[in-house]
Coordinates of C-alpha atoms and ligand atoms in Angstrom, one line a residue:
M299 CA 0.0 0.0 0.0
K300 CA 1.2 3.6 -0.7
R301 CA 2.6 5.7 2.2
L302 CA 0.8 9.0 1.4
A303 CA 1.5 12.5 2.5
I304 CA -0.6 15.6 2.1
I305 CA 1.1 19.1 1.8
G306 CA -1.5 21.6 3.0
G307 CA -1.4 24.8 1.6
T308 CA -3.1 28.2 2.3
G309 CA -6.6 27.4 3.5
L310 CA -5.5 23.9 4.5
E311 CA -3.1 24.4 7.3
Q312 CA -4.7 21.9 9.5
M313 CA -6.5 18.5 8.5
A314 CA -10.1 18.4 9.6
G315 CA -11.8 15.0 10.6
V316 CA -8.7 13.2 11.5
E317 CA -9.0 10.3 14.1
S318 CA -5.6 10.5 15.8
V319 CA -2.6 12.7 15.4
Q320 CA 1.1 11.9 16.4
R321 CA 3.5 14.8 15.8
S322 CA 7.2 14.6 14.8
R323 CA 9.8 17.2 14.5
V324 CA 12.2 16.0 11.8
E325 CA 15.6 17.8 11.3
T326 CA 17.1 17.3 7.8
P327 CA 20.5 18.2 6.3
Y328 CA 18.8 21.1 4.7
G329 CA 17.0 22.7 7.7
T330 CA 13.7 22.4 9.5
P331 CA 10.4 21.6 7.7
S332 CA 7.8 23.9 7.8
S333 CA 5.8 22.2 10.4
E334 CA 6.0 19.3 12.5
L335 CA 5.1 16.2 10.5
M336 CA 1.8 14.7 11.7
R337 CA 1.0 11.1 11.3
V338 CA -3.0 11.1 11.1
T339 CA -5.6 8.6 10.7
L340 CA -8.3 9.4 8.4
N341 CA -10.9 6.9 7.3
G342 CA -8.9 4.3 9.1
R343 CA -6.0 5.0 7.1
E344 CA -2.6 6.5 8.1
L345 CA -1.1 9.4 6.2
I346 CA 1.3 12.2 7.0
F347 CA 0.3 15.9 7.1
L348 CA 2.5 18.7 6.5
S349 CA 1.6 22.4 6.7
R350 CA 3.5 24.2 3.8
H351 CA 3.2 27.7 5.2
G352 CA 3.5 26.5 9.0
E353 CA 0.5 25.7 11.2
D354 CA 0.2 29.5 11.9
H355 CA 0.6 30.6 8.1
S356 CA 3.8 32.3 9.0
I357 CA 6.0 31.2 6.1
P358 CA 5.6 33.2 2.7
P359 CA 6.0 31.0 -0.4
H360 CA 9.5 32.3 -1.3
R361 CA 10.6 31.5 2.2
V362 CA 9.4 27.9 2.3
N363 CA 12.1 25.4 2.9
Y364 CA 11.0 23.1 0.0
R365 CA 14.1 20.8 0.4
A366 CA 13.7 20.3 4.1
N367 CA 10.0 19.5 3.5
L368 CA 10.6 16.9 0.9
W369 CA 13.4 15.3 2.7
A370 CA 11.8 15.0 5.8
L371 CA 8.7 13.4 4.1
N372 CA 11.0 11.0 2.2
E373 CA 12.8 10.2 5.5
L374 CA 9.5 9.1 6.9
G375 CA 9.1 6.7 3.8
V376 CA 6.4 8.7 2.0
D377 CA 6.2 7.4 -1.5
S378 CA 3.1 9.5 -2.7
I379 CA 2.3 13.2 -2.1
V380 CA -1.1 15.1 -2.9
A381 CA -0.2 18.8 -2.9
V382 CA -2.8 21.1 -2.2
A383 CA -2.5 24.6 -3.5
A384 CA -4.5 27.8 -3.8
V385 CA -4.2 29.3 -7.2
G386 CA -5.5 32.2 -9.4
G387 CA -7.4 31.2 -12.4
I388 CA -6.2 32.5 -16.0
T389 CA -8.3 30.5 -18.4
E390 CA -11.9 30.4 -18.6
R391 CA -12.6 26.7 -17.0
M392 CA -10.5 27.9 -14.0
G393 CA -12.6 30.5 -12.6
P394 CA -12.7 31.1 -8.8
G395 CA -14.1 27.8 -7.0
H396 CA -12.8 25.4 -9.4
I397 CA -10.5 22.6 -8.7
A398 CA -7.9 21.5 -11.1
I399 CA -5.5 18.3 -11.1
P400 CA -2.9 19.9 -13.3
D401 CA -0.7 17.9 -15.6
Q402 CA 1.9 20.5 -16.7
I403 CA 4.3 23.4 -15.0
I404 CA 6.0 26.3 -16.1
D405 CA 8.4 27.5 -13.7
Y406 CA 8.7 31.4 -13.1
T407 CA 10.4 31.0 -9.7
W408 CA 14.0 32.3 -9.0
G409 CA 16.5 32.2 -6.3
R410 CA 14.9 29.3 -4.5
D411 CA 16.9 26.4 -3.3
H412 CA 15.5 24.1 -5.9
T413 CA 17.6 20.9 -6.1
F414 CA 19.2 18.2 -4.2
H415 CA 21.3 17.6 -7.1
D416 CA 24.0 20.2 -6.3
G417 CA 27.2 18.4 -7.1
P418 CA 29.7 16.9 -7.3
E419 CA 27.7 14.2 -8.9
V420 CA 25.7 15.7 -12.2
E421 CA 22.3 14.2 -12.3
H422 CA 19.4 15.2 -14.7
I423 CA 15.9 14.0 -13.9
D424 CA 13.2 13.4 -16.6
F425 CA 10.5 16.1 -15.9
S426 CA 8.7 15.8 -19.2
W427 CA 5.5 15.1 -17.1
P428 CA 6.0 16.8 -13.9
Y429 CA 2.9 15.1 -12.2
C430 CA 2.7 11.4 -11.3
G431 CA 0.1 10.0 -13.9
E432 CA -1.1 7.3 -11.7
L433 CA -1.8 9.5 -8.5
R434 CA -3.5 12.1 -10.9
G435 CA -5.8 9.2 -12.0
E436 CA -6.6 8.0 -8.6
L437 CA -7.5 11.7 -7.6
L438 CA -9.7 12.0 -10.7
D439 CA -11.4 8.9 -9.7
A440 CA -11.9 9.9 -6.2
A441 CA -13.4 13.2 -7.5
A442 CA -15.7 11.3 -9.6
S443 CA -16.9 8.9 -6.9
S444 CA -17.4 12.1 -4.4
S445 CA -19.3 13.8 -6.9
V446 CA -16.9 16.8 -6.8
D447 CA -16.2 18.6 -10.2
V448 CA -12.6 19.0 -11.1
V449 CA -10.8 20.0 -14.2
D450 CA -8.6 17.2 -15.7
G451 CA -5.1 18.8 -16.7
G452 CA -4.1 22.3 -17.2
T453 CA -0.7 24.0 -16.9
Y454 CA 0.4 25.6 -13.4
G455 CA 2.5 28.5 -13.7
A456 CA 4.6 28.9 -10.6
T457 CA 5.6 32.5 -9.8
Q458 CA 8.0 34.0 -7.1
G459 CA 5.4 35.9 -4.8
P460 CA 4.5 36.9 -2.4
R461 CA 3.0 39.9 -4.5
L462 CA 0.4 38.9 -6.9
E463 CA 1.2 39.3 -10.5
S464 CA 0.6 42.2 -12.9
A465 CA -2.0 41.9 -15.6
A466 CA 0.8 41.8 -18.2
E467 CA 2.4 39.0 -16.5
I468 CA -0.9 37.0 -16.6
Q469 CA -1.2 37.9 -20.2
R470 CA 2.2 36.7 -20.9
M471 CA 1.6 33.5 -18.9
E472 CA -1.7 32.8 -20.8
Q473 CA 0.4 33.3 -24.1
D474 CA 2.8 30.6 -22.6
G475 CA -0.1 28.4 -22.0
C476 CA -0.7 28.5 -18.3
D477 CA -4.2 27.9 -16.8
I478 CA -3.6 28.7 -13.3
V479 CA -1.0 30.6 -11.4
G480 CA 0.4 29.9 -7.9
M481 CA 3.5 30.6 -5.9
T482 CA 4.4 27.2 -4.5
G483 CA 4.3 24.4 -7.2
M484 CA 8.0 24.8 -7.8
P485 CA 10.5 23.5 -6.7
E486 CA 8.1 21.4 -4.7
A487 CA 7.3 19.2 -7.7
S488 CA 10.8 18.7 -9.1
L489 CA 12.3 18.0 -5.7
A490 CA 9.7 15.3 -5.1
R491 CA 10.6 13.8 -8.5
E492 CA 14.4 13.8 -7.5
L493 CA 13.6 11.8 -4.5
G494 CA 11.5 9.3 -6.8
I495 CA 8.2 10.4 -5.0
C496 CA 5.1 10.2 -7.0
Y497 CA 3.6 13.8 -6.7
A498 CA 0.3 15.2 -7.9
C499 CA -1.5 18.6 -6.9
C500 CA -5.0 19.5 -6.2
A501 CA -5.3 23.1 -7.1
V502 CA -8.2 25.4 -5.8
S503 CA -8.8 28.5 -7.6
A504 CA -9.3 31.5 -5.1
N505 CA -9.6 34.2 -7.5
W506 CA -9.3 35.3 -11.2
A507 CA -5.6 36.0 -11.8
A508 CA -4.6 39.8 -12.4
G509 CA -6.4 41.5 -15.3
K510 CA -8.8 38.7 -15.6
S511 CA -11.7 40.5 -13.9
S512 CA -12.5 44.3 -13.3
Q513 CA -12.1 43.9 -9.5
E514 CA -9.1 44.2 -7.3
I515 CA -8.0 40.9 -5.8
T516 CA -8.5 41.0 -2.2
M517 CA -7.4 38.5 0.6
D518 CA -11.1 38.3 1.7
E519 CA -12.1 37.0 -1.7
I520 CA -9.3 34.5 -1.7
T521 CA -10.2 33.4 1.7
Q522 CA -13.9 33.1 1.2
N523 CA -13.5 31.0 -2.0
L524 CA -10.8 28.9 -0.3
K525 CA -13.1 28.0 2.4
T526 CA -15.7 26.4 0.1
G527 CA -13.0 25.0 -2.2
M528 CA -11.1 23.2 0.5
D529 CA -14.2 21.5 1.9
R530 CA -14.7 20.1 -1.6
V531 CA -11.0 19.2 -1.8
G532 CA -11.6 17.3 1.8
A533 CA -14.2 15.3 0.2
V534 CA -11.9 14.2 -2.6
L535 CA -9.0 13.2 -0.2
Q536 CA -11.7 11.2 1.9
A537 CA -12.6 9.4 -1.3
L538 CA -9.0 8.9 -2.3
L539 CA -8.3 7.0 1.1
Ligands
HPA117 N1 -1.4 34.4 -8.2 C1 -0.6 33.6 -7.5 N2 -0.8 32.8 -6.4 C2 -2.0 32.7 -6.2 C3 -3.1 33.6 -6.7 C4 -2.7 34.4 -7.7 O1 -3.6 35.0 -8.4 N3 -4.3 33.2 -5.9 C5 -3.9 32.5 -5.2 N4 -2.8 32.1 -5.1

């Protein structure tokens, strides 16, 4: 059986409905993970939960220690990760409230510690298909069985943050082929691949990306859409187990 972890993002700092929690603080050669690793039981199945921005939501996207997070999960024997992420919607099918299981990534981040392959051995991973096909399929099946509408596929554009994008940046990203924009998808996905961990993303659209609506993007709007979106993600995760 898979050893599954969930990395919770904005709006999912803590797991609801869990039956037991056993916490461990793991130190890694790359530093301290964003939160304690929580061994929880959900629907009778054990999984590990990690809060990407910290349980008190104090770590901005560009300061997340992605290497420590992935290393710690690997240390605990995790072989599959569902990353839950808040995103902005760029294309028509990704309006606020929609959930996507993306199948591609474009990385616009910079200056992050993004690899375990830092020499002296030179290694290049295959990243043609950044997300694990098998786990994506399981998430899509889980969504269908829990009657939660999700978009199958789409390209996640990972930006540096913490500021939101300009309208011109979003226009360029759309021309590049991005459907959604978020700040944490990279280097999380490629670090997982470097460790051989099967990784898929469940992305919740919290707002129209910059320039895609006439309204200013507010934290209130983001929080509100995430609240309902995360309830639906919870249903998918329950079905996945
Ligand atoms: N841009 C980047 N990240 C995000 C957004 C956005 O519009 N909304 C939620 N996360």
